[in-house]
Short mmCIF file of C-alpha atoms in Angstrom, two decimals:
data_model
loop_
_atom_site.label_atom_id
_atom_site.label_comp_id
_atom_site.label_asym_id
_atom_site.label_seq_id
_atom_site.Cartn_x
_atom_site.Cartn_y
_atom_site.Cartn_z
CA VAL M 1 74.06 131.77 123.39
CA LYS M 2 72.45 133.97 120.72
CA ASP M 3 69.54 134.92 122.98
CA LEU M 4 71.81 135.71 125.92
CA LYS M 5 74.07 137.89 123.78
CA VAL M 6 71.00 139.93 122.89
CA ALA M 7 70.06 140.11 126.59
CA VAL M 8 73.55 141.32 127.54
CA ALA M 9 73.47 143.97 124.80
CA THR M 10 70.06 145.14 126.02
CA GLN M 11 70.94 145.16 129.74
CA PRO M 12 74.75 145.39 129.91
CA ASP M 13 74.82 146.06 133.67
CA ARG M 14 73.09 142.82 134.74
CA GLY M 15 75.63 140.41 136.18
CA ASP M 16 73.31 137.39 136.21
CA THR M 17 72.74 137.72 132.46
CA ARG M 18 76.46 137.92 131.73
CA MET M 19 77.16 134.86 133.88
CA ALA M 20 74.33 132.99 132.16
CA LEU M 21 76.02 133.82 128.85
CA ALA M 22 79.39 132.66 130.17
CA ASP M 23 77.78 129.40 131.34
CA ALA M 24 76.07 128.82 127.98
CA LEU M 25 79.35 129.45 126.16
CA THR M 26 81.11 127.02 128.51
CA GLU M 27 78.51 124.30 127.95
CA SER M 28 78.67 124.76 124.17
CA GLY M 29 82.46 124.42 124.16
CA GLN M 30 83.24 128.07 123.32
CA LEU M 31 85.68 128.24 126.19
CA ASP M 32 87.87 131.17 125.17
CA GLU M 33 84.81 133.37 124.62
CA ALA M 34 83.38 132.30 127.97
CA ALA M 35 86.62 133.37 129.66
CA THR M 36 86.44 136.74 127.93
CA VAL M 37 82.87 137.34 129.15
CA ILE M 38 83.81 136.61 132.77
CA GLN M 39 86.99 138.70 132.59
CA GLU M 40 85.11 141.67 131.09
CA ALA M 41 82.48 141.44 133.85
CA ALA M 42 85.25 141.55 136.44
CA LYS M 43 86.93 144.51 134.74
CA LEU M 44 83.64 146.42 134.68
CA ASN M 45 82.70 145.22 138.20
CA ILE M 46 79.41 143.83 136.94
CA GLY M 47 77.72 141.30 139.20
CA SER M 48 79.11 139.93 142.44
CA GLN M 49 82.65 138.67 142.84
CA VAL M 50 81.33 135.40 144.28
CA GLU M 51 79.21 134.77 141.20
CA ARG M 52 82.04 135.62 138.81
CA THR M 53 84.45 133.36 140.68
CA PHE M 54 81.94 130.51 140.69
CA PHE M 55 81.47 130.62 136.92
CA TRP M 56 85.22 130.97 136.43
CA GLY M 57 85.59 127.78 138.44
CA ARG M 58 82.99 126.06 136.25
CA LEU M 59 84.97 127.10 133.19
CA MET M 60 88.23 125.76 134.64
CA PHE M 61 86.47 122.50 135.58
CA ARG M 62 85.13 122.09 132.04
CA MET M 63 88.68 122.62 130.71
CA ASN M 64 89.96 119.88 133.06
CA ARG M 65 92.05 122.47 134.90
CA PHE M 66 90.94 121.00 138.19
CA PRO M 67 93.46 122.66 140.58
CA GLU M 68 92.39 126.10 139.34
CA ALA M 69 88.73 125.10 139.56
CA ARG M 70 89.28 123.89 143.10
CA GLN M 71 90.93 127.17 144.11
CA ALA M 72 88.02 129.16 142.69
CA PHE M 73 85.36 127.00 144.33
CA ALA M 74 87.15 127.11 147.69
CA ALA M 75 87.05 130.90 147.56
CA VAL M 76 83.36 130.82 146.66
CA LEU M 77 82.41 128.45 149.48
CA SER M 78 84.44 130.48 151.96
CA ALA M 79 82.50 133.60 150.96
CA ASP M 80 79.05 131.99 150.68
CA ALA M 81 78.18 128.69 152.38
CA SER M 82 74.43 129.07 151.83
CA GLU M 83 74.33 127.45 148.38
CA MET M 84 74.43 123.68 147.94
CA LYS M 85 76.00 124.11 144.51
CA HIS M 86 79.08 125.69 146.13
CA TYR M 87 79.68 122.58 148.25
CA ARG M 88 79.01 120.29 145.31
CA ALA M 89 81.41 122.17 143.04
CA LEU M 90 84.28 122.13 145.54
CA ALA M 91 83.73 118.44 146.34
CA ALA M 92 83.79 117.58 142.64
CA ALA M 93 86.95 119.63 141.98
CA SER M 94 88.75 118.08 144.95
CA PHE M 95 87.71 114.62 143.75
CA HIS M 96 89.13 115.29 140.28
CA CYS M 97 92.34 116.61 141.82
CA GLY M 98 92.73 113.22 143.47
CA ASP M 99 92.08 114.57 146.97
CA THR M 100 89.25 112.21 147.87
CA PHE M 101 89.72 112.91 151.58
CA HIS M 102 88.89 116.60 151.11
CA ALA M 103 86.02 115.73 148.75
CA GLU M 104 84.56 113.54 151.48
CA LYS M 105 84.98 116.28 154.11
CA VAL M 106 83.19 118.85 151.95
CA THR M 107 80.47 116.34 151.14
CA ALA M 108 80.01 115.58 154.82
CA GLY M 109 79.62 119.29 155.55
CA ALA M 110 77.09 119.58 152.74
CA TYR M 111 75.15 116.63 154.13
CA ARG M 112 74.92 118.24 157.55
CA LYS M 113 73.74 121.55 156.13
CA PHE M 114 71.42 120.17 153.44
CA PRO M 115 70.24 116.75 154.65
CA SER M 116 67.52 116.31 152.02
CA PHE M 117 68.99 117.98 148.95
CA GLU M 118 68.41 116.73 145.42
CA ARG M 119 70.36 117.84 142.37
CA GLY M 120 67.41 119.19 140.39
CA SER M 121 65.69 122.40 141.50
CA ASN M 122 62.45 122.08 139.51
CA ALA M 123 59.72 119.45 139.65
CA PRO M 124 61.32 116.57 137.75
CA ASP M 125 59.92 114.33 135.07
CA PHE M 126 61.96 111.45 136.44
CA ARG M 127 63.38 110.60 139.86
CA VAL M 128 66.47 108.43 140.20
CA LEU M 129 67.73 106.73 143.35
CA VAL M 130 71.49 106.21 143.14
CA LEU M 131 72.77 103.40 145.38
CA GLU M 132 76.25 104.40 146.50
CA PRO M 133 79.02 102.31 148.13
CA MET M 134 80.31 104.96 150.50
CA GLY M 135 79.54 103.53 153.91
CA LEU M 136 81.81 101.51 156.19
CA ASP M 137 85.34 102.72 155.56
CA SER M 138 84.65 106.06 153.86
CA PHE M 139 82.34 108.97 154.55
CA THR M 140 82.50 107.80 158.17
CA ASP M 141 82.11 111.27 159.60
CA ILE M 142 78.52 111.54 158.41
CA GLY M 143 77.66 108.54 160.55
CA ASN M 144 75.35 105.77 159.52
CA HIS M 145 72.76 107.93 157.82
CA PRO M 146 71.78 106.35 154.52
CA ILE M 147 70.41 109.26 152.52
CA ASN M 148 71.31 112.06 150.23
CA TYR M 149 74.87 113.09 149.68
CA VAL M 150 76.30 114.60 146.53
CA THR M 151 79.74 113.88 145.11
CA GLY M 152 81.54 114.54 141.85
CA ASN M 153 81.74 111.02 140.49
CA PHE M 154 78.32 110.60 138.91
CA PRO M 155 77.85 111.15 135.13
CA ALA M 156 77.92 114.89 134.56
CA PHE M 157 76.47 114.65 131.07
CA LEU M 158 72.97 113.74 132.32
CA PRO M 159 70.41 116.57 132.64
CA ILE M 160 69.75 117.84 136.16
CA GLU M 161 66.44 119.64 135.70
CA ARG M 162 64.17 117.03 134.13
CA ILE M 163 65.88 114.29 136.11
CA THR M 164 66.72 114.49 139.82
CA TYR M 165 69.01 112.22 141.78
CA THR M 166 68.95 111.16 145.41
CA HIS M 167 72.31 109.59 146.30
CA ALA M 168 71.79 106.99 148.99
CA ILE M 169 74.52 105.25 150.94
CA ALA M 170 73.45 101.65 150.66
CA ASP M 171 75.89 99.73 152.85
CA THR M 172 75.70 101.39 156.24
CA GLY M 173 73.46 98.82 157.87
CA CYS M 174 70.51 101.22 157.82
CA ASP M 175 67.25 100.42 156.06
CA LEU M 176 66.63 102.93 153.29
CA ASN M 177 62.91 102.21 153.55
CA ASP M 178 62.98 103.88 156.97
CA ALA M 179 64.61 107.00 155.59
CA LEU M 180 63.13 107.42 152.12
CA ASP M 181 59.73 107.13 150.48
CA MET M 182 60.66 104.50 147.91
CA SER M 183 57.42 105.01 145.97
CA GLN M 184 58.62 108.40 144.68
CA TYR M 185 61.43 106.94 142.59
CA ASP M 186 61.04 105.79 139.01
CA VAL M 187 64.27 103.81 138.83
CA ALA M 188 67.33 102.94 140.92
CA ILE M 189 70.91 102.76 139.67
CA ASN M 190 73.42 100.52 141.42
CA ASN M 191 76.60 102.61 141.48
CA ARG M 192 78.73 99.95 143.20
CA SER M 193 80.65 99.36 140.02
CA VAL M 194 83.61 97.37 141.41
CA PHE M 195 81.78 94.33 142.69
CA GLU M 196 84.97 92.69 143.94
CA GLN M 197 84.97 95.30 146.72
CA VAL M 198 81.54 94.08 147.77
CA GLU M 199 82.72 90.48 147.70
CA ALA M 200 85.86 91.35 149.65
CA ARG M 201 83.66 92.80 152.41
CA ARG M 202 81.49 89.63 152.32
CA GLN M 203 78.44 91.71 151.48
CA ALA M 204 77.57 90.28 148.07
CA GLU M 205 74.76 87.90 148.99
CA GLY M 206 73.00 90.31 151.34
CA TYR M 207 73.33 93.25 148.98
CA GLU M 208 71.97 91.32 145.99
CA LYS M 209 68.96 90.20 148.04
CA TRP M 210 68.26 93.72 149.27
CA VAL M 211 68.47 95.20 145.76
CA SER M 212 66.20 92.49 144.35
CA GLU M 213 63.48 93.53 146.81
CA LEU M 214 63.42 97.22 145.81
CA PRO M 215 60.02 98.30 144.43
CA MET M 216 61.39 100.03 141.32
CA PRO M 217 63.43 98.78 138.32
CA VAL M 218 67.17 98.65 139.02
CA LEU M 219 69.80 99.47 136.41
CA ASN M 220 73.26 97.93 136.62
CA THR M 221 72.16 95.20 139.04
CA PRO M 222 74.76 93.62 141.36
CA ALA M 223 74.37 90.30 139.55
CA ALA M 224 75.23 91.98 136.25
CA VAL M 225 78.21 93.82 137.72
CA SER M 226 79.60 90.62 139.24
CA LEU M 227 79.91 89.12 135.75
CA VAL M 228 82.18 91.83 134.37
CA THR M 229 85.49 91.30 136.12
CA ARG M 230 88.58 92.20 134.12
CA GLU M 231 89.34 88.54 133.48
CA ALA M 232 85.77 87.87 132.32
CA ASN M 233 85.84 90.88 129.99
CA ALA M 234 89.16 89.76 128.52
CA LYS M 235 87.64 86.41 127.62
CA ARG M 236 84.40 87.95 126.39
CA PHE M 237 86.12 90.35 123.99
CA ALA M 238 89.14 88.23 123.07
CA ASP M 239 88.04 87.85 119.44
CA ALA M 240 86.62 91.30 118.90
CA LYS M 241 87.68 92.78 115.57
CA GLN M 242 86.92 96.42 116.31
CA PHE M 243 89.50 96.88 119.06
CA THR M 244 92.28 95.18 121.00
CA PHE M 245 91.42 93.84 124.42
CA PRO M 246 94.53 92.74 126.35
CA ARG M 247 94.78 89.18 127.58
CA THR M 248 94.10 89.16 131.33
CA ILE M 249 94.43 86.45 133.98
CA ARG M 250 93.64 86.37 137.68
CA VAL M 251 96.69 85.54 139.79
CA THR M 252 96.61 84.21 143.36
CA HIS M 253 100.06 84.27 144.91
CA THR M 254 100.74 82.16 148.03
CA THR M 255 104.46 82.53 148.78
CA ASP M 256 105.76 80.24 145.97
CA ILE M 257 107.34 82.88 143.71
CA ASP M 258 108.51 80.41 141.05
CA ALA M 259 105.04 78.86 140.69
CA THR M 260 103.41 82.30 140.36
CA ARG M 261 106.02 83.41 137.82
CA ASP M 262 105.55 80.25 135.75
CA HIS M 263 101.77 80.66 135.77
CA ILE M 264 102.02 84.24 134.50
CA LEU M 265 104.68 83.59 131.86
CA ALA M 266 102.76 80.59 130.53
CA ASN M 267 100.02 83.03 129.53
CA LEU M 268 101.69 86.41 128.98
CA ARG M 269 104.90 87.98 127.75
CA PHE M 270 106.75 91.02 129.09
CA PRO M 271 105.98 93.82 129.59
CA ILE M 272 103.12 92.88 131.94
CA ILE M 273 100.74 95.04 133.96
CA LEU M 274 100.00 93.91 137.51
CA ARG M 275 96.84 95.34 139.02
CA PRO M 276 95.22 94.62 142.41
CA PRO M 277 91.74 93.12 141.87
CA HIS M 278 89.43 95.71 143.42
CA THR M 279 91.12 99.00 142.60
CA HIS M 280 89.94 102.01 140.66
CA VAL M 281 91.43 105.03 138.87
CA GLY M 282 94.76 103.34 138.20
CA HIS M 283 95.85 103.13 141.84
CA GLY M 284 98.39 100.43 142.69
CA VAL M 285 98.96 99.45 139.06
CA MET M 286 102.52 98.46 138.06
CA LEU M 287 104.26 97.83 134.75
CA ILE M 288 106.72 94.91 135.02
CA ASN M 289 109.41 94.57 132.34
CA ASP M 290 111.35 91.47 133.38
CA GLU M 291 111.50 88.47 135.71
CA ASP M 292 113.47 90.36 138.35
CA GLY M 293 110.71 92.94 138.63
CA LEU M 294 108.09 90.22 138.79
CA ARG M 295 109.94 88.38 141.55
CA GLU M 296 110.39 91.57 143.56
CA VAL M 297 106.67 92.35 143.54
CA PHE M 298 105.75 88.91 144.85
CA ARG M 299 108.61 88.93 147.31
CA GLN M 300 107.13 92.10 148.82
CA ASN M 301 103.59 90.67 148.64
CA PRO M 302 103.96 87.05 149.79
CA VAL M 303 100.20 86.37 149.92
CA SER M 304 98.33 88.45 147.39
CA ASN M 305 95.92 88.65 144.46
CA PHE M 306 96.51 90.45 141.18
CA TYR M 307 95.32 90.70 137.65
CA ALA M 308 98.18 90.14 135.21
CA ILE M 309 97.44 92.01 132.00
CA ASP M 310 99.18 91.95 128.63
CA TYR M 311 100.64 95.43 128.05
CA HIS M 312 99.95 97.12 124.71
CA ASP M 313 101.86 100.21 123.68
CA CYS M 314 98.89 102.31 122.59
CA ALA M 315 100.61 105.67 122.36
CA SER M 316 99.58 107.90 119.46
CA PRO M 317 102.09 109.16 116.87
CA ASP M 318 102.68 112.22 119.09
CA GLU M 319 103.85 109.78 121.83
CA MET M 320 100.91 110.65 124.07
CA PHE M 321 98.63 108.10 125.71
CA ARG M 322 94.91 108.90 125.74
CA ARG M 323 92.00 107.60 127.79
CA TYR M 324 88.54 108.29 126.44
CA ARG M 325 85.52 107.99 128.70
CA LEU M 326 82.14 107.58 127.03
CA ALA M 327 78.64 106.54 127.98
CA CYS M 328 76.20 104.65 125.82
CA VAL M 329 72.67 106.00 126.23
CA GLY M 330 69.93 104.73 123.97
CA GLY M 331 72.46 103.37 121.49
CA ARG M 332 74.26 106.72 121.24
CA LEU M 333 77.83 107.22 122.45
CA ILE M 334 78.17 110.37 124.55
CA PRO M 335 81.71 111.64 125.29
CA ASP M 336 82.30 112.42 128.96
CA GLY M 337 86.02 113.08 129.20
CA LEU M 338 89.52 112.66 127.82
CA ARG M 339 92.80 112.28 129.68
CA ALA M 340 96.13 112.55 127.91
CA ASP M 341 99.72 112.24 129.12
CA PHE M 342 103.13 110.94 128.12
CA LYS M 343 102.90 108.17 130.75
CA TRP M 344 101.25 104.85 129.98
CA ASN M 345 99.11 104.82 133.15
CA VAL M 346 97.03 107.78 132.07
CA HIS M 347 94.08 106.51 134.11
CA THR M 348 95.62 107.71 137.37
CA TRP M 349 95.36 111.26 138.70
CA ASP M 350 99.15 111.48 138.96
CA LEU M 351 99.72 113.44 135.76
CA SER M 352 103.14 114.71 134.76
CA LEU M 353 104.11 118.36 135.04
CA ILE M 354 104.48 118.67 131.30
CA HIS M 355 100.85 117.63 130.95
CA ILE M 356 99.59 120.10 133.52
CA SER M 357 101.60 123.05 132.27
CA GLU M 358 101.10 122.70 128.52
CA PRO M 359 98.08 124.74 127.27
CA THR M 360 97.89 122.81 124.00
CA ARG M 361 97.27 119.56 125.80
CA ARG M 362 94.73 121.16 128.12
CA ARG M 363 92.81 122.42 125.10
CA LEU M 364 93.02 118.94 123.59
CA GLU M 365 91.31 117.50 126.67
CA SER M 366 88.75 120.25 127.15
CA ARG M 367 87.56 120.17 123.52
CA PHE M 368 87.05 116.42 123.42
CA GLY M 369 83.42 115.81 122.58
#
């Protein structure tokens, strides 16, 4: 930031320098100052409008103002479809707005235009192959090609210059060895994080065998993922002193509502969370407060599977619920994001209007970490 401020003072008419300063301010968390730099550039008509809009979108994205980021990136891509980063940015913003369908469409367009793109632009120190679960029933319009798409749901805190990523669709029935030179990769990461989805598709055995035969080390192996179901984690951390892990049981309901109710109430007390077994981002999760509500769910779902989870009121003194997302890299916790809302299911994208419209809460989220 200091160096770029000197550069801007020396060459005040260079738009690329001002946008580099805005980007550095954004990455260092000086968000208000970053906004001022971009707004001043627009007022003075320095640099291109496309470039200014792109970096404004990056700022909005960093502040978790995803609808505004999406609007900015859509304008940028409409004006200039020659840059992979414009596709990637819009796909990521749409994903974080909860519009996965649009994210997939943009990603598909990016794949067609840039079939061999990698995230890093320089010669990397380390190459990572990311095994993605996006074949079969999603990303269908890119066909059965197994290689190289970019989406917004991979850890954004990892560096993209020294490390490059090739995202490979690993469940399309294609052999990645036919499409990629496997010898170029230093490590693979299995990004199929909800292994119950793999089991539900009856792919578990074949996928584990295929991964075990890859020529490079594999992080987050399928065998490891299969051991961390919600029920298994509840048992594993039941006696942890550092935090509260809610009691969780797996429930198989086969039309006998009384038997299912008795099984749940023998282990848990109201209120109870019911969650389908292979869901993500809070979709389909329900909070049940009494027996009538429990009966109604199983009446509407006569043959079904759920996790029943002990509900803990974990609201802060300001009555807001918070979800912190962190990564542990080399023993160090790295903050990746914070969501906050007045609703208990803060994990979903369905945030309340008061959350979206209140600047104080937006700043709370954007300054986390």
